[in-house]
């Protein structure tokens, strides 16, 4: 039995970032209280400009650590949400497993990036999970200063509140190819942003998530302790997290 192991990893990441913040704060406080030492500690012959450059480097390193931690948390959260949907409806596992076995057997080299790109059910499952459980409820932190009238051409998906793992894999017609892809972006698919602000690392993240979910599907049968009941998400202001108290049972598959 696995009890919120991914949440524990997220907490560890938060502790790492907090520790880095404490170290930076201690260094800055030492330099602030002892101006003579802060210059000599860098080098007796270096000008103040070098001190400022070092200070800037510390801030830059902290920002990079925060960005890396945020991305790791987003990936962990996205995977956990998808795993919860799989545990709530174990019947989905068979469909995903059949596709994975078929695609891998058709590829001469087995598990390749090209093979991952042909796993449309797996791709659709992750994209639908991302649609239902976005990392943030608010994509743009801005407010309108006056009323805005939306056009009648706005498209609302049928059964938008229902999890449909085949919602994107069953799409057909002109313009649907981009929407089928997990990494595809559009004004209505902003899980990875859109336009010039689209996430540059989404291709690696998508492959990473597909590999992780595929490994779980092929090696385990998963379900909640309370079968069929997906725990409610938790919210911190406008940020969505998977439930921390969920209990998922992992049963090792016996493969002949």
Short mmCIF file of C-alpha atoms in Angstrom, two decimals:
data_model
loop_
_atom_site.label_atom_id
_atom_site.label_comp_id
_atom_site.label_asym_id
_atom_site.label_seq_id
_atom_site.Cartn_x
_atom_site.Cartn_y
_atom_site.Cartn_z
CA UNK A 1 0.00 0.00 0.00
CA UNK A 2 1.22 3.45 -0.91
CA UNK A 3 -0.07 6.34 1.17
CA UNK A 4 0.56 9.69 -0.48
CA UNK A 5 4.20 8.88 -1.30
CA UNK A 6 4.24 11.51 -4.04
CA UNK A 7 2.98 14.16 -1.65
CA UNK A 8 5.86 13.30 0.68
CA UNK A 9 8.29 13.88 -2.18
CA UNK A 10 6.68 17.25 -2.79
CA UNK A 11 7.14 18.21 0.83
CA UNK A 12 10.79 17.23 0.58
CA UNK A 13 11.17 19.53 -2.40
CA UNK A 14 9.58 22.36 -0.45
CA UNK A 15 11.98 21.74 2.41
CA UNK A 16 14.90 21.90 -0.02
CA UNK A 17 13.80 25.28 -1.33
CA UNK A 18 13.16 26.52 2.20
CA UNK A 19 16.64 25.43 3.25
CA UNK A 20 18.16 27.29 0.30
CA UNK A 21 16.20 30.38 1.30
CA UNK A 22 17.48 30.14 4.87
CA UNK A 23 21.09 29.81 3.68
CA UNK A 24 20.72 32.84 1.41
CA UNK A 25 19.10 34.83 4.21
CA UNK A 26 21.93 33.98 6.61
CA UNK A 27 24.56 35.04 4.09
CA UNK A 28 22.77 38.29 3.35
CA UNK A 29 22.34 39.03 7.04
CA UNK A 30 26.05 38.46 7.71
CA UNK A 31 27.01 40.82 4.90
CA UNK A 32 24.50 43.40 6.10
CA UNK A 33 25.73 43.40 9.71
CA UNK A 34 29.45 43.23 8.92
CA UNK A 35 30.26 45.39 5.86
CA UNK A 36 34.02 44.95 6.31
CA UNK A 37 33.83 41.17 6.41
CA UNK A 38 31.53 41.01 3.41
CA UNK A 39 34.17 42.67 1.24
CA UNK A 40 37.14 40.73 2.63
CA UNK A 41 35.30 37.42 2.38
CA UNK A 42 35.03 37.89 -1.38
CA UNK A 43 38.62 39.02 -1.79
CA UNK A 44 40.65 41.89 -0.35
CA UNK A 45 41.55 43.23 -3.79
CA UNK A 46 38.07 43.05 -5.33
CA UNK A 47 35.95 46.19 -5.76
CA UNK A 48 32.41 46.61 -4.44
CA UNK A 49 31.14 45.77 -7.92
CA UNK A 50 32.32 42.19 -7.44
CA UNK A 51 30.34 42.00 -4.20
CA UNK A 52 27.22 43.15 -6.03
CA UNK A 53 27.81 40.57 -8.75
CA UNK A 54 28.14 37.83 -6.14
CA UNK A 55 24.97 39.01 -4.45
CA UNK A 56 23.15 38.97 -7.77
CA UNK A 57 24.45 35.44 -8.38
CA UNK A 58 22.97 34.25 -5.08
CA UNK A 59 19.56 35.69 -5.94
CA UNK A 60 19.76 34.17 -9.42
CA UNK A 61 20.66 30.75 -8.00
CA UNK A 62 17.73 30.94 -5.61
CA UNK A 63 15.35 31.85 -8.44
CA UNK A 64 16.60 28.93 -10.54
CA UNK A 65 16.10 26.56 -7.61
CA UNK A 66 12.56 27.86 -7.15
CA UNK A 67 11.75 27.37 -10.84
CA UNK A 68 13.15 23.84 -10.80
CA UNK A 69 11.23 23.02 -7.63
CA UNK A 70 8.00 24.45 -9.04
CA UNK A 71 8.36 22.38 -12.21
CA UNK A 72 9.03 19.22 -10.18
CA UNK A 73 5.96 19.91 -8.05
CA UNK A 74 3.84 20.47 -11.15
CA UNK A 75 4.97 17.14 -12.61
CA UNK A 76 4.35 15.31 -9.33
CA UNK A 77 0.92 16.90 -8.99
CA UNK A 78 -0.05 16.12 -12.60
CA UNK A 79 1.05 12.49 -12.27
CA UNK A 80 -0.73 12.05 -8.94
CA UNK A 81 -3.98 13.44 -10.35
CA UNK A 82 -3.77 10.99 -13.28
CA UNK A 83 -2.96 8.12 -10.93
CA UNK A 84 -6.01 8.98 -8.82
CA UNK A 85 -8.26 8.83 -11.89
CA UNK A 86 -6.77 5.45 -12.75
CA UNK A 87 -7.32 4.18 -9.21
CA UNK A 88 -10.91 5.45 -9.20
CA UNK A 89 -11.73 3.60 -12.44
CA UNK A 90 -9.47 0.52 -12.74
CA UNK A 91 -11.33 -0.44 -15.94
CA UNK A 92 -9.31 2.22 -17.76
CA UNK A 93 -6.17 0.21 -17.06
CA UNK A 94 -7.04 -2.53 -19.54
CA UNK A 95 -7.51 -0.11 -22.44
CA UNK A 96 -4.24 1.67 -21.72
CA UNK A 97 -2.37 -1.61 -21.24
CA UNK A 98 -3.59 -3.01 -24.56
CA UNK A 99 -2.46 0.09 -26.44
CA UNK A 100 0.97 0.18 -24.79
CA UNK A 101 1.66 -3.49 -25.57
CA UNK A 102 0.54 -3.09 -29.18
CA UNK A 103 2.52 0.09 -29.89
CA UNK A 104 5.72 -1.21 -28.28
CA UNK A 105 5.51 -4.50 -30.18
CA UNK A 106 5.08 -2.63 -33.49
CA UNK A 107 8.22 -0.55 -32.94
CA UNK A 108 11.44 -2.31 -33.94
CA UNK A 109 13.30 -0.77 -31.01
CA UNK A 110 10.50 -1.24 -28.47
CA UNK A 111 10.28 1.63 -26.04
CA UNK A 112 11.19 4.72 -28.05
CA UNK A 113 10.11 8.35 -28.08
CA UNK A 114 8.35 7.70 -31.38
CA UNK A 115 6.40 4.86 -29.76
CA UNK A 116 5.35 7.14 -26.91
CA UNK A 117 4.03 9.59 -29.50
CA UNK A 118 1.66 6.92 -30.88
CA UNK A 119 0.09 6.08 -27.52
CA UNK A 120 -3.02 8.18 -28.11
CA UNK A 121 -5.09 6.69 -25.29
CA UNK A 122 -2.32 7.35 -22.80
CA UNK A 123 -1.88 10.86 -24.18
CA UNK A 124 -5.61 11.55 -24.00
CA UNK A 125 -5.81 10.19 -20.45
CA UNK A 126 -3.11 12.57 -19.23
CA UNK A 127 -4.51 15.55 -21.14
CA UNK A 128 -8.02 14.96 -19.79
CA UNK A 129 -6.64 14.65 -16.27
CA UNK A 130 -4.78 17.92 -16.77
CA UNK A 131 -7.99 19.54 -18.04
CA UNK A 132 -9.94 18.39 -15.00
CA UNK A 133 -7.22 19.20 -12.46
CA UNK A 134 -5.25 22.16 -13.67
CA UNK A 135 -2.33 23.26 -11.51
CA UNK A 136 -3.92 26.68 -11.13
CA UNK A 137 -7.53 27.82 -11.33
CA UNK A 138 -6.35 31.18 -12.67
CA UNK A 139 -4.16 31.14 -15.76
CA UNK A 140 -3.64 34.90 -15.82
CA UNK A 141 -3.52 36.92 -12.61
CA UNK A 142 -5.32 39.96 -14.01
CA UNK A 143 -8.69 41.60 -13.53
CA UNK A 144 -10.92 43.31 -16.08
CA UNK A 145 -11.77 46.94 -15.40
CA UNK A 146 -15.07 46.75 -17.26
CA UNK A 147 -17.62 44.16 -18.36
CA UNK A 148 -16.48 41.80 -21.14
CA UNK A 149 -18.98 40.17 -23.49
CA UNK A 150 -17.89 36.76 -24.81
CA UNK A 151 -18.85 35.89 -28.38
CA UNK A 152 -21.50 33.25 -29.07
CA UNK A 153 -18.85 31.21 -30.84
CA UNK A 154 -17.22 30.17 -27.56
CA UNK A 155 -16.94 26.37 -27.51
CA UNK A 156 -17.84 24.50 -24.33
CA UNK A 157 -17.04 20.79 -24.36
CA UNK A 158 -19.91 18.40 -23.77
CA UNK A 159 -20.02 17.02 -20.22
CA UNK A 160 -17.18 19.32 -19.20
CA UNK A 161 -17.44 18.21 -15.56
CA UNK A 162 -17.12 14.51 -16.47
CA UNK A 163 -13.77 12.75 -16.76
CA UNK A 164 -13.63 11.22 -20.24
CA UNK A 165 -10.28 9.49 -20.92
CA UNK A 166 -11.06 9.25 -24.65
CA UNK A 167 -12.10 12.89 -25.05
CA UNK A 168 -8.99 13.83 -27.04
CA UNK A 169 -8.03 10.49 -28.61
CA UNK A 170 -11.44 10.31 -30.30
CA UNK A 171 -11.10 13.74 -31.92
CA UNK A 172 -11.10 13.86 -35.70
CA UNK A 173 -11.35 16.49 -38.39
CA UNK A 174 -9.43 19.58 -39.37
CA UNK A 175 -7.57 21.29 -36.56
CA UNK A 176 -7.95 18.37 -34.16
CA UNK A 177 -4.41 16.99 -34.55
CA UNK A 178 -2.82 19.67 -32.40
CA UNK A 179 -5.52 19.36 -29.73
CA UNK A 180 -4.98 15.60 -29.50
CA UNK A 181 -1.39 16.05 -28.41
CA UNK A 182 -0.70 16.37 -24.70
CA UNK A 183 1.78 19.16 -25.46
CA UNK A 184 -0.56 20.92 -27.91
CA UNK A 185 -1.55 24.45 -26.93
CA UNK A 186 -4.34 26.74 -28.07
CA UNK A 187 -6.50 29.51 -26.57
CA UNK A 188 -8.66 26.72 -25.11
CA UNK A 189 -5.80 24.38 -24.09
CA UNK A 190 -3.54 26.32 -21.76
CA UNK A 191 -2.29 23.57 -19.46
CA UNK A 192 1.23 24.37 -20.68
CA UNK A 193 0.50 27.98 -21.52
CA UNK A 194 0.13 29.25 -25.07
CA UNK A 195 1.87 31.32 -27.71
CA UNK A 196 5.17 32.93 -26.80
CA UNK A 197 4.62 32.00 -23.15
CA UNK A 198 4.13 28.26 -23.76
CA UNK A 199 6.27 26.04 -21.53
CA UNK A 200 9.51 25.18 -23.33
CA UNK A 201 10.01 22.05 -21.24
CA UNK A 202 6.56 20.58 -21.94
CA UNK A 203 7.92 18.03 -24.43
CA UNK A 204 10.29 16.52 -21.87
CA UNK A 205 7.63 16.74 -19.15
CA UNK A 206 5.07 14.95 -21.35
CA UNK A 207 7.47 12.10 -22.16
CA UNK A 208 8.40 11.83 -18.50
CA UNK A 209 4.75 11.63 -17.40
CA UNK A 210 3.83 9.11 -20.11
CA UNK A 211 6.73 6.85 -19.17
CA UNK A 212 5.84 7.01 -15.47
CA UNK A 213 2.15 6.26 -16.05
CA UNK A 214 2.93 3.53 -18.60
CA UNK A 215 5.25 1.79 -16.12
CA UNK A 216 2.55 1.82 -13.46
CA UNK A 217 -0.07 0.50 -15.91
CA UNK A 218 2.14 -2.36 -17.13
CA UNK A 219 3.45 -3.43 -13.73
CA UNK A 220 0.61 -2.85 -11.29
CA UNK A 221 -3.12 -2.93 -10.77
CA UNK A 222 -4.12 0.11 -8.75
CA UNK A 223 -7.26 1.06 -6.89
CA UNK A 224 -8.35 3.17 -3.95
CA UNK A 225 -8.99 1.60 -0.59
CA UNK A 226 -12.51 2.98 -1.00
CA UNK A 227 -13.13 1.67 -4.49
CA UNK A 228 -14.61 3.98 -7.10
CA UNK A 229 -14.36 7.08 -4.95
CA UNK A 230 -11.82 9.69 -6.01
CA UNK A 231 -11.01 12.00 -3.09
CA UNK A 232 -11.73 15.68 -3.54
CA UNK A 233 -8.85 17.91 -4.56
CA UNK A 234 -7.35 20.32 -2.07
CA UNK A 235 -6.97 24.02 -2.76
CA UNK A 236 -4.54 26.62 -1.51
CA UNK A 237 -5.94 29.95 -2.71
CA UNK A 238 -6.15 29.18 -6.47
CA UNK A 239 -3.65 26.30 -6.62
CA UNK A 240 -4.99 22.74 -6.98
CA UNK A 241 -3.36 19.79 -5.20
CA UNK A 242 -4.31 16.08 -5.10
CA UNK A 243 -5.71 14.90 -1.79
CA UNK A 244 -2.94 14.21 0.73
CA UNK A 245 -4.83 11.60 2.75
CA UNK A 246 -5.67 9.29 -0.18
CA UNK A 247 -4.68 5.63 0.08
CA UNK A 248 -3.86 3.84 -3.18
CA UNK A 249 -3.35 0.08 -3.30
CA UNK A 250 -0.63 -1.19 -5.68
CA UNK A 251 -0.93 -4.87 -6.61
CA UNK A 252 2.02 -6.35 -8.49
CA UNK A 253 0.96 -8.01 -11.73
CA UNK A 254 2.08 -11.53 -12.48
CA UNK A 255 3.31 -11.56 -16.05
CA UNK A 256 3.95 -14.96 -17.56
#
